[in-house]
PDB file of C-alpha atoms in Angstrom:
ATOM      1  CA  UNK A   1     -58.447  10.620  -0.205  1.00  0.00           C
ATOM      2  CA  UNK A   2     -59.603   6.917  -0.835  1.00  0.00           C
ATOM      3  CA  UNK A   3     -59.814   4.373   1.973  1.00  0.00           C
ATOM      4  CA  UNK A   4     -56.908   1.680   1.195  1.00  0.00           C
ATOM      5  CA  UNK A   5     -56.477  -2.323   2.375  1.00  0.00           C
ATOM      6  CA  UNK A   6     -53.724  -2.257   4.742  1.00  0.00           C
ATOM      7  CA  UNK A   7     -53.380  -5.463   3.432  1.00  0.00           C
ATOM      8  CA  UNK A   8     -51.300  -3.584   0.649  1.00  0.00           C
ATOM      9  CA  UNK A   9     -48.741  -2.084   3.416  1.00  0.00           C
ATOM     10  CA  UNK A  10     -46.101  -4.424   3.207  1.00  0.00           C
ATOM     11  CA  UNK A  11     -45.127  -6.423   6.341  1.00  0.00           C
ATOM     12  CA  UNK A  12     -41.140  -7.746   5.980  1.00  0.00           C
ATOM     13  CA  UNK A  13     -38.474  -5.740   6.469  1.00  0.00           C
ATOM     14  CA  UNK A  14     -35.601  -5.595   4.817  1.00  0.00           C
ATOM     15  CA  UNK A  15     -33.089  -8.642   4.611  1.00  0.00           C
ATOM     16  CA  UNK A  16     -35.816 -10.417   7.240  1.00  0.00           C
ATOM     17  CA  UNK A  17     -39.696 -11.613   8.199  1.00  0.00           C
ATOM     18  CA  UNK A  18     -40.032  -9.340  11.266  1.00  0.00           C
ATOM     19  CA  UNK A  19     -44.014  -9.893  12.263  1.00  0.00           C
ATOM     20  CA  UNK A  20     -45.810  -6.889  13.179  1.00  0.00           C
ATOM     21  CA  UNK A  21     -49.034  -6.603  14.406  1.00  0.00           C
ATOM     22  CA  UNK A  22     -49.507  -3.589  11.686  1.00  0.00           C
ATOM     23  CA  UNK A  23     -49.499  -5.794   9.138  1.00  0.00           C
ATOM     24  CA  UNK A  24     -51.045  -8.307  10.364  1.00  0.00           C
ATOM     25  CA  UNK A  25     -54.478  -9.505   8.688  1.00  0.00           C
ATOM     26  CA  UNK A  26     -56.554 -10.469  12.266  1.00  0.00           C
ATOM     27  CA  UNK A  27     -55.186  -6.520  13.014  1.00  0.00           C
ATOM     28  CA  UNK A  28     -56.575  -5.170   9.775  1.00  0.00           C
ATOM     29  CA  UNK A  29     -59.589  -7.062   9.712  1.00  0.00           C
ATOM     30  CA  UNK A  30     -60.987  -6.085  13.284  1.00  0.00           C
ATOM     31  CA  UNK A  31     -59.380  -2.419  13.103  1.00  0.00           C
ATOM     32  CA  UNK A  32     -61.645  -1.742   9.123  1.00  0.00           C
ATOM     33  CA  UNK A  33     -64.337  -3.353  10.330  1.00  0.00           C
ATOM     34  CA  UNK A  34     -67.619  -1.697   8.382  1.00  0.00           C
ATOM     35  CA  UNK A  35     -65.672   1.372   8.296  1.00  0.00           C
ATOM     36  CA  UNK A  36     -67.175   1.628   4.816  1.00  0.00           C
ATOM     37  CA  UNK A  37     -70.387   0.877   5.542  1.00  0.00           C
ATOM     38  CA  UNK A  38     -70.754   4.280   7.362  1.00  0.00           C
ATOM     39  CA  UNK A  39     -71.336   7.266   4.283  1.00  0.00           C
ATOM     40  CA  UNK A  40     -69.273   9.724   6.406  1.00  0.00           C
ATOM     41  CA  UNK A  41     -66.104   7.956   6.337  1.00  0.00           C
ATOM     42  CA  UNK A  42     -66.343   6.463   3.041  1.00  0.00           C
ATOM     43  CA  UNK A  43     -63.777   8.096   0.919  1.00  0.00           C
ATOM     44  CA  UNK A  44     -62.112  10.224   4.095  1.00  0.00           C
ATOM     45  CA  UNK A  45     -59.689   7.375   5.198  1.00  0.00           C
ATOM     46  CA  UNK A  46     -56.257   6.781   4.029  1.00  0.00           C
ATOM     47  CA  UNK A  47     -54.180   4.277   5.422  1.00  0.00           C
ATOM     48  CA  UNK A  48     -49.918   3.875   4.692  1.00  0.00           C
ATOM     49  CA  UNK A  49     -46.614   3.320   6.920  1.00  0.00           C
ATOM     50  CA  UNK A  50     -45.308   6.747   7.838  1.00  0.00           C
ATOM     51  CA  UNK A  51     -42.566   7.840   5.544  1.00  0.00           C
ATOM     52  CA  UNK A  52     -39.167   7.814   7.115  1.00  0.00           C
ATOM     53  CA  UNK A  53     -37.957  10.835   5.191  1.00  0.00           C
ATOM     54  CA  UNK A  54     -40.775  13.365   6.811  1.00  0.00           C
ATOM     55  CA  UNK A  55     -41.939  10.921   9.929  1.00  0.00           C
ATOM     56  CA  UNK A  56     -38.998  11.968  12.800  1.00  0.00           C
ATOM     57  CA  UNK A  57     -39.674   8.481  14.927  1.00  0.00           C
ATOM     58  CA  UNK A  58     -39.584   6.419  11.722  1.00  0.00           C
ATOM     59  CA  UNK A  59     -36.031   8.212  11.060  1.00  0.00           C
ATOM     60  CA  UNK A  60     -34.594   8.471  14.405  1.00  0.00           C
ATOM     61  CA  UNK A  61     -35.057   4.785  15.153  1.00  0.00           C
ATOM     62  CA  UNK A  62     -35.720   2.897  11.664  1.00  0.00           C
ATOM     63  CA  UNK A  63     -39.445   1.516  13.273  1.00  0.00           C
ATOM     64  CA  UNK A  64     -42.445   1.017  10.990  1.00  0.00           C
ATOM     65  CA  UNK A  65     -45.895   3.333  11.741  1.00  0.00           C
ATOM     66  CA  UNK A  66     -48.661   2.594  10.263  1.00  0.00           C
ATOM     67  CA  UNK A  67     -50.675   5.928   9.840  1.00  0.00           C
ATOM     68  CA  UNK A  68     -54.610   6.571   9.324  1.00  0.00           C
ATOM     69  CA  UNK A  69     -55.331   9.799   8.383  1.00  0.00           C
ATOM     70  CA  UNK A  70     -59.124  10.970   8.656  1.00  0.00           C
ATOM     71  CA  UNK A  71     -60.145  14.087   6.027  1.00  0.00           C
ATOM     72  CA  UNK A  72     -62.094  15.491   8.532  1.00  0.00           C
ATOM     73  CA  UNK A  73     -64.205  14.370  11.823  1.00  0.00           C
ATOM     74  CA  UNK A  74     -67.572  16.423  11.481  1.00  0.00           C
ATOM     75  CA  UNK A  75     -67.806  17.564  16.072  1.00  0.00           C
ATOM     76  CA  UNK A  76     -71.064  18.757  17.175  1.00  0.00           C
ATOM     77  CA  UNK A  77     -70.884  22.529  17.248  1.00  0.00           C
ATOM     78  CA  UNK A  78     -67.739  22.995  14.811  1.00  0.00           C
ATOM     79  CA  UNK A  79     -68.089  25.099  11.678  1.00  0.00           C
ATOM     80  CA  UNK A  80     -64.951  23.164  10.040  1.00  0.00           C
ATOM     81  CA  UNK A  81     -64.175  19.582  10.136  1.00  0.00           C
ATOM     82  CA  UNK A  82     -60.945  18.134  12.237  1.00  0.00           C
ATOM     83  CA  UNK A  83     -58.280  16.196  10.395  1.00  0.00           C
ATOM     84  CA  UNK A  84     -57.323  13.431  13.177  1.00  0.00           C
ATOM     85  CA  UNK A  85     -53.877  10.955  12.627  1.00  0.00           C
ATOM     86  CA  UNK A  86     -53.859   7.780  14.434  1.00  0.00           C
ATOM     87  CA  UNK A  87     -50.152   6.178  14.671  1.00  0.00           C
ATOM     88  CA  UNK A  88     -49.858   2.575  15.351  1.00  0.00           C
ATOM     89  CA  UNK A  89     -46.074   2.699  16.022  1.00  0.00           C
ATOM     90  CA  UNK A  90     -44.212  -0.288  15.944  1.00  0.00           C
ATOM     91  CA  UNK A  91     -42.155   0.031  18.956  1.00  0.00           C
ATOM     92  CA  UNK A  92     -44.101   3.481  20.658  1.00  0.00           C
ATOM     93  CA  UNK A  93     -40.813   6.163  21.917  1.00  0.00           C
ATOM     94  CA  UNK A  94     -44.216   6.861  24.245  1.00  0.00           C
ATOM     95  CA  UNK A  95     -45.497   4.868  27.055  1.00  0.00           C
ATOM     96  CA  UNK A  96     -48.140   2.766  26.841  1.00  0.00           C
ATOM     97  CA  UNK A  97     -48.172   1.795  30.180  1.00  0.00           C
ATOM     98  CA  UNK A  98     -48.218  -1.809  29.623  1.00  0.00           C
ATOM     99  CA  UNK A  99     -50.752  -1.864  27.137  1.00  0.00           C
ATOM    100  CA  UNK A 100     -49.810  -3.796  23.883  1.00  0.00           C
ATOM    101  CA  UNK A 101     -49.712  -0.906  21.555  1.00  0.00           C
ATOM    102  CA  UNK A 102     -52.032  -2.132  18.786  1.00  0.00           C
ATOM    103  CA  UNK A 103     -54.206  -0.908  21.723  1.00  0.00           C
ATOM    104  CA  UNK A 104     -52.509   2.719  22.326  1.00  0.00           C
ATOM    105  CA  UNK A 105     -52.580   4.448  19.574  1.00  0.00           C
ATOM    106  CA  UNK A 106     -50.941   7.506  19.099  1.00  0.00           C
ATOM    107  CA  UNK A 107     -54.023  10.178  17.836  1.00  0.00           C
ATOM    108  CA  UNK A 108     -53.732  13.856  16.867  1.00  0.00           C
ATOM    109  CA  UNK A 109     -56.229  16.415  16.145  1.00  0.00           C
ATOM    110  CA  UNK A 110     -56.489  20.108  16.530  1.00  0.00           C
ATOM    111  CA  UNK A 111     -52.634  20.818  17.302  1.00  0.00           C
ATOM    112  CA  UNK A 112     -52.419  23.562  19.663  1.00  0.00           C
ATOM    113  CA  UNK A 113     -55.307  23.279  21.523  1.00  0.00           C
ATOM    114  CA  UNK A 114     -56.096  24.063  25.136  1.00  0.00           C
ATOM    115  CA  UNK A 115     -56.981  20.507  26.708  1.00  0.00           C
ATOM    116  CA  UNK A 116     -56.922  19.244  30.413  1.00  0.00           C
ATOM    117  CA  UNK A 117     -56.352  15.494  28.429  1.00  0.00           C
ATOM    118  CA  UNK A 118     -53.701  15.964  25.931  1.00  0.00           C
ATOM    119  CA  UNK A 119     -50.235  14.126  26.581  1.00  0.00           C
ATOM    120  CA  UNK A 120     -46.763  16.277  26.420  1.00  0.00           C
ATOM    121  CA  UNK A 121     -46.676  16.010  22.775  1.00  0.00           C
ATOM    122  CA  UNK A 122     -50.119  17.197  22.283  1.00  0.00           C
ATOM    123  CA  UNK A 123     -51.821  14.120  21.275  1.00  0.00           C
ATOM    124  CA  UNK A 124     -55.183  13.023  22.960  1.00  0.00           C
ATOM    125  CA  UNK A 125     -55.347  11.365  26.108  1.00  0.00           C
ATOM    126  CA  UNK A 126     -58.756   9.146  25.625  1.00  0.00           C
ATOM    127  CA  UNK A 127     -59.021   6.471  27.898  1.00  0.00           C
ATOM    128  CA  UNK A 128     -57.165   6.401  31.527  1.00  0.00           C
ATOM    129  CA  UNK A 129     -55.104   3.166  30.545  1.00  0.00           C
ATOM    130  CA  UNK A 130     -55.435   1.837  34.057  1.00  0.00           C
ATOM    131  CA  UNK A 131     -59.147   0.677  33.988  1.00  0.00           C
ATOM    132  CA  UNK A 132     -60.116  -2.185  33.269  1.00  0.00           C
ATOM    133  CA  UNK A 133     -60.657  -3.619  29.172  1.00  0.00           C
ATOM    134  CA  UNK A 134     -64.501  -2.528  28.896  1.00  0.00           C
ATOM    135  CA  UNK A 135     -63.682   1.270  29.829  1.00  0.00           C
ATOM    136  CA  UNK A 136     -60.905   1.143  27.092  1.00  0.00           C
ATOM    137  CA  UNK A 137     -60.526   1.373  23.415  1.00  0.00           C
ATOM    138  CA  UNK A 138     -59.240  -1.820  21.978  1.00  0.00           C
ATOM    139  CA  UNK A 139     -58.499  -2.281  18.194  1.00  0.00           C
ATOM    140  CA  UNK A 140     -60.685  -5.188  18.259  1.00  0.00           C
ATOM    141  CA  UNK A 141     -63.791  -2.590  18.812  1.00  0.00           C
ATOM    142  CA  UNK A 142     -62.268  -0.451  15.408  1.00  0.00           C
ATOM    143  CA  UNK A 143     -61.756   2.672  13.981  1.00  0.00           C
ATOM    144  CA  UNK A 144     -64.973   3.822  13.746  1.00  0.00           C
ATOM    145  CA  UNK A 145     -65.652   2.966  17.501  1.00  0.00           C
ATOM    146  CA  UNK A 146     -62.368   4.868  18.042  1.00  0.00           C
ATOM    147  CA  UNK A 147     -62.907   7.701  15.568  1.00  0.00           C
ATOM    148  CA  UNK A 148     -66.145   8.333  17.699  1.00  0.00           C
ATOM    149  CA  UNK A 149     -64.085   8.613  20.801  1.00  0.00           C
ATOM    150  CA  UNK A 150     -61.794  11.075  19.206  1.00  0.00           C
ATOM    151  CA  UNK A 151     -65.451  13.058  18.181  1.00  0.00           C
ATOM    152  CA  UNK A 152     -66.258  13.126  21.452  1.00  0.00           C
ATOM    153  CA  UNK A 153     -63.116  14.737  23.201  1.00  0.00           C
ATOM    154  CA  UNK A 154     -63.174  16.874  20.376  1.00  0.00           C
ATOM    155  CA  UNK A 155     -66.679  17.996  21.684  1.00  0.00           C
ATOM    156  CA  UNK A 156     -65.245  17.723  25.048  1.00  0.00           C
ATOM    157  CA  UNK A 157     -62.799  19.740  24.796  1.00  0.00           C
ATOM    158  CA  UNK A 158     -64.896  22.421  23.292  1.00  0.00           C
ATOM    159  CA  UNK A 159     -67.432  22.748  26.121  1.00  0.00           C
ATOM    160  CA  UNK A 160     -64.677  22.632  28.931  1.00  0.00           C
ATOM    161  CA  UNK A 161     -62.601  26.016  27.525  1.00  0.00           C
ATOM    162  CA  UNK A 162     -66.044  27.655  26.819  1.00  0.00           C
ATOM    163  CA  UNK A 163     -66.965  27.155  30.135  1.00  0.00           C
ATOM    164  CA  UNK A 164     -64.127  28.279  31.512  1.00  0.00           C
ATOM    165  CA  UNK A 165     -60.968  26.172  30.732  1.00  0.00           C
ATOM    166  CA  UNK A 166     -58.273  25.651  32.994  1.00  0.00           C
ATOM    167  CA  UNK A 167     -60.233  28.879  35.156  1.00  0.00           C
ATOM    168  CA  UNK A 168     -58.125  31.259  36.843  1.00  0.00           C
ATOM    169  CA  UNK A 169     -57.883  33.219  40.005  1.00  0.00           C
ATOM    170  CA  UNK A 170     -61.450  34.853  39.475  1.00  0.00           C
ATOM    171  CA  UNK A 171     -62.840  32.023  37.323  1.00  0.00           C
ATOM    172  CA  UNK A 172     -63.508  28.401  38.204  1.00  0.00           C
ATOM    173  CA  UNK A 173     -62.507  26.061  35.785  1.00  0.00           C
ATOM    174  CA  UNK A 174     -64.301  24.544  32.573  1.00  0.00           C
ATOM    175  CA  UNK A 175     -66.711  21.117  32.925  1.00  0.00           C
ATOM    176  CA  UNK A 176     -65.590  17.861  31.406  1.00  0.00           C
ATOM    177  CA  UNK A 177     -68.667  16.278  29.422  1.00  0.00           C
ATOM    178  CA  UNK A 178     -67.021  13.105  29.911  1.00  0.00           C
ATOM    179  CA  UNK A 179     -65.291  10.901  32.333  1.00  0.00           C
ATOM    180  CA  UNK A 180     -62.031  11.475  33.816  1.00  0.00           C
ATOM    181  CA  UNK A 181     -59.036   9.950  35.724  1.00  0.00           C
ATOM    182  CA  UNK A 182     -57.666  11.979  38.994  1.00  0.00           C
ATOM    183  CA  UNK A 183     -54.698  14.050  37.562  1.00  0.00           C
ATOM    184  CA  UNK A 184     -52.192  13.417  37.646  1.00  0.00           C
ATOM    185  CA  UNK A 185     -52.251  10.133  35.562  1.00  0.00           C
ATOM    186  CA  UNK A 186     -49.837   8.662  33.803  1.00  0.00           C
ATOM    187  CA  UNK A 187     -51.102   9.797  30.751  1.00  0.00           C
ATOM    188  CA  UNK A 188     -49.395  12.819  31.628  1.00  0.00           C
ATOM    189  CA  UNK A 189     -46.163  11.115  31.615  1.00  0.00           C
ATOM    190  CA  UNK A 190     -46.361  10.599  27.997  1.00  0.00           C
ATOM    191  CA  UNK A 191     -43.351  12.904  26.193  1.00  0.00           C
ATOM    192  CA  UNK A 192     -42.546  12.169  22.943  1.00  0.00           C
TER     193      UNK A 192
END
């Protein structure tokens, strides 16, 4: 994989001039800022709208995604590296509970696995979107600020089920390296 200007993801829609913030250069230029200047992510990047023959949002409602795939996040105490997939949906079919959502991405890594901060549709729940702008990811701090967020929950979620995950009758539960919201949240509400 190669990174790629987004600048080459085209911005009109059919038959019309539709703005989108995807496509927008201010969005690109904050969101790849230095991301090549750091050796691990040079080369792991790729950047496109999601496909509407394979994407099911993109074909159910006709909305443009722009999609950054990641070869592989390196997490502290992983053999293997993670694949991770940000979405930047046009018009999110999840909440972002009032956010805009150049600033709620949609990010998957590590389908499947046990996590006390995953939404419904098993992407990562990594900010509580109630506090306030400096406790929050914002695309104007970008991708590599939020690729290190996604590292971190990664590691996160590691330490909590080997300490004990979600516990049980005769266990208590796992520890959270990281801050959390009082569940519920609504990033719980979040079904895709």
């Amino acid at each position: 994989m190669t990174n790629q200007t987004l600048g080459r993801v085209g911005g009109r829609r059919r038959g019309g001039t539709n703005a989108w913030y995807g496509t927008s250069i201010e969005f690109q230029r904050a969101l790849l800022a230095d991301l090549d200047t750091f050796v691990e992510h040079r080369g792991q990047v790729r950047i496109g709208l999601a496909d509407s023959a394979t994407h099911g949002a993109a074909r159910r409602t006709g909305q443009r995604i722009l999609v950054i795939e990641h070869a592989g996040l390196d997490v502290p105490a992983r053999r293997e590296l993670v694949p991770v997939r940000i979405e930047f949906h046009e018009n999110p079919n999840y909440s972002t509970h009032g956010l805009s959502p150049m600033d709620y991405p949609r990010v998957l890594a590590d389908p499947g696995a046990a996590s006390k901060h995953r939404f419904n549709d098993d992407s990562l729940c990594l900010w509580f979107p109630g506090d306030p702008e400096e406790r929050r990811w914002q695309h104007t701090d970008g991708l590599i600020t939020l690729l290190n967020t996604v590292r971190n929950h990664l590691f996160f979620e590691d330490h909590w089920r080997a300490t004990g995950g979600a516990g049980g009758p005769d266990q208590p539960a796992g520890e959270w390296l990281g801050d959390e919201a009082p569940h519920p949240v609504p990033c719980e509400e979040n079904a895709a």
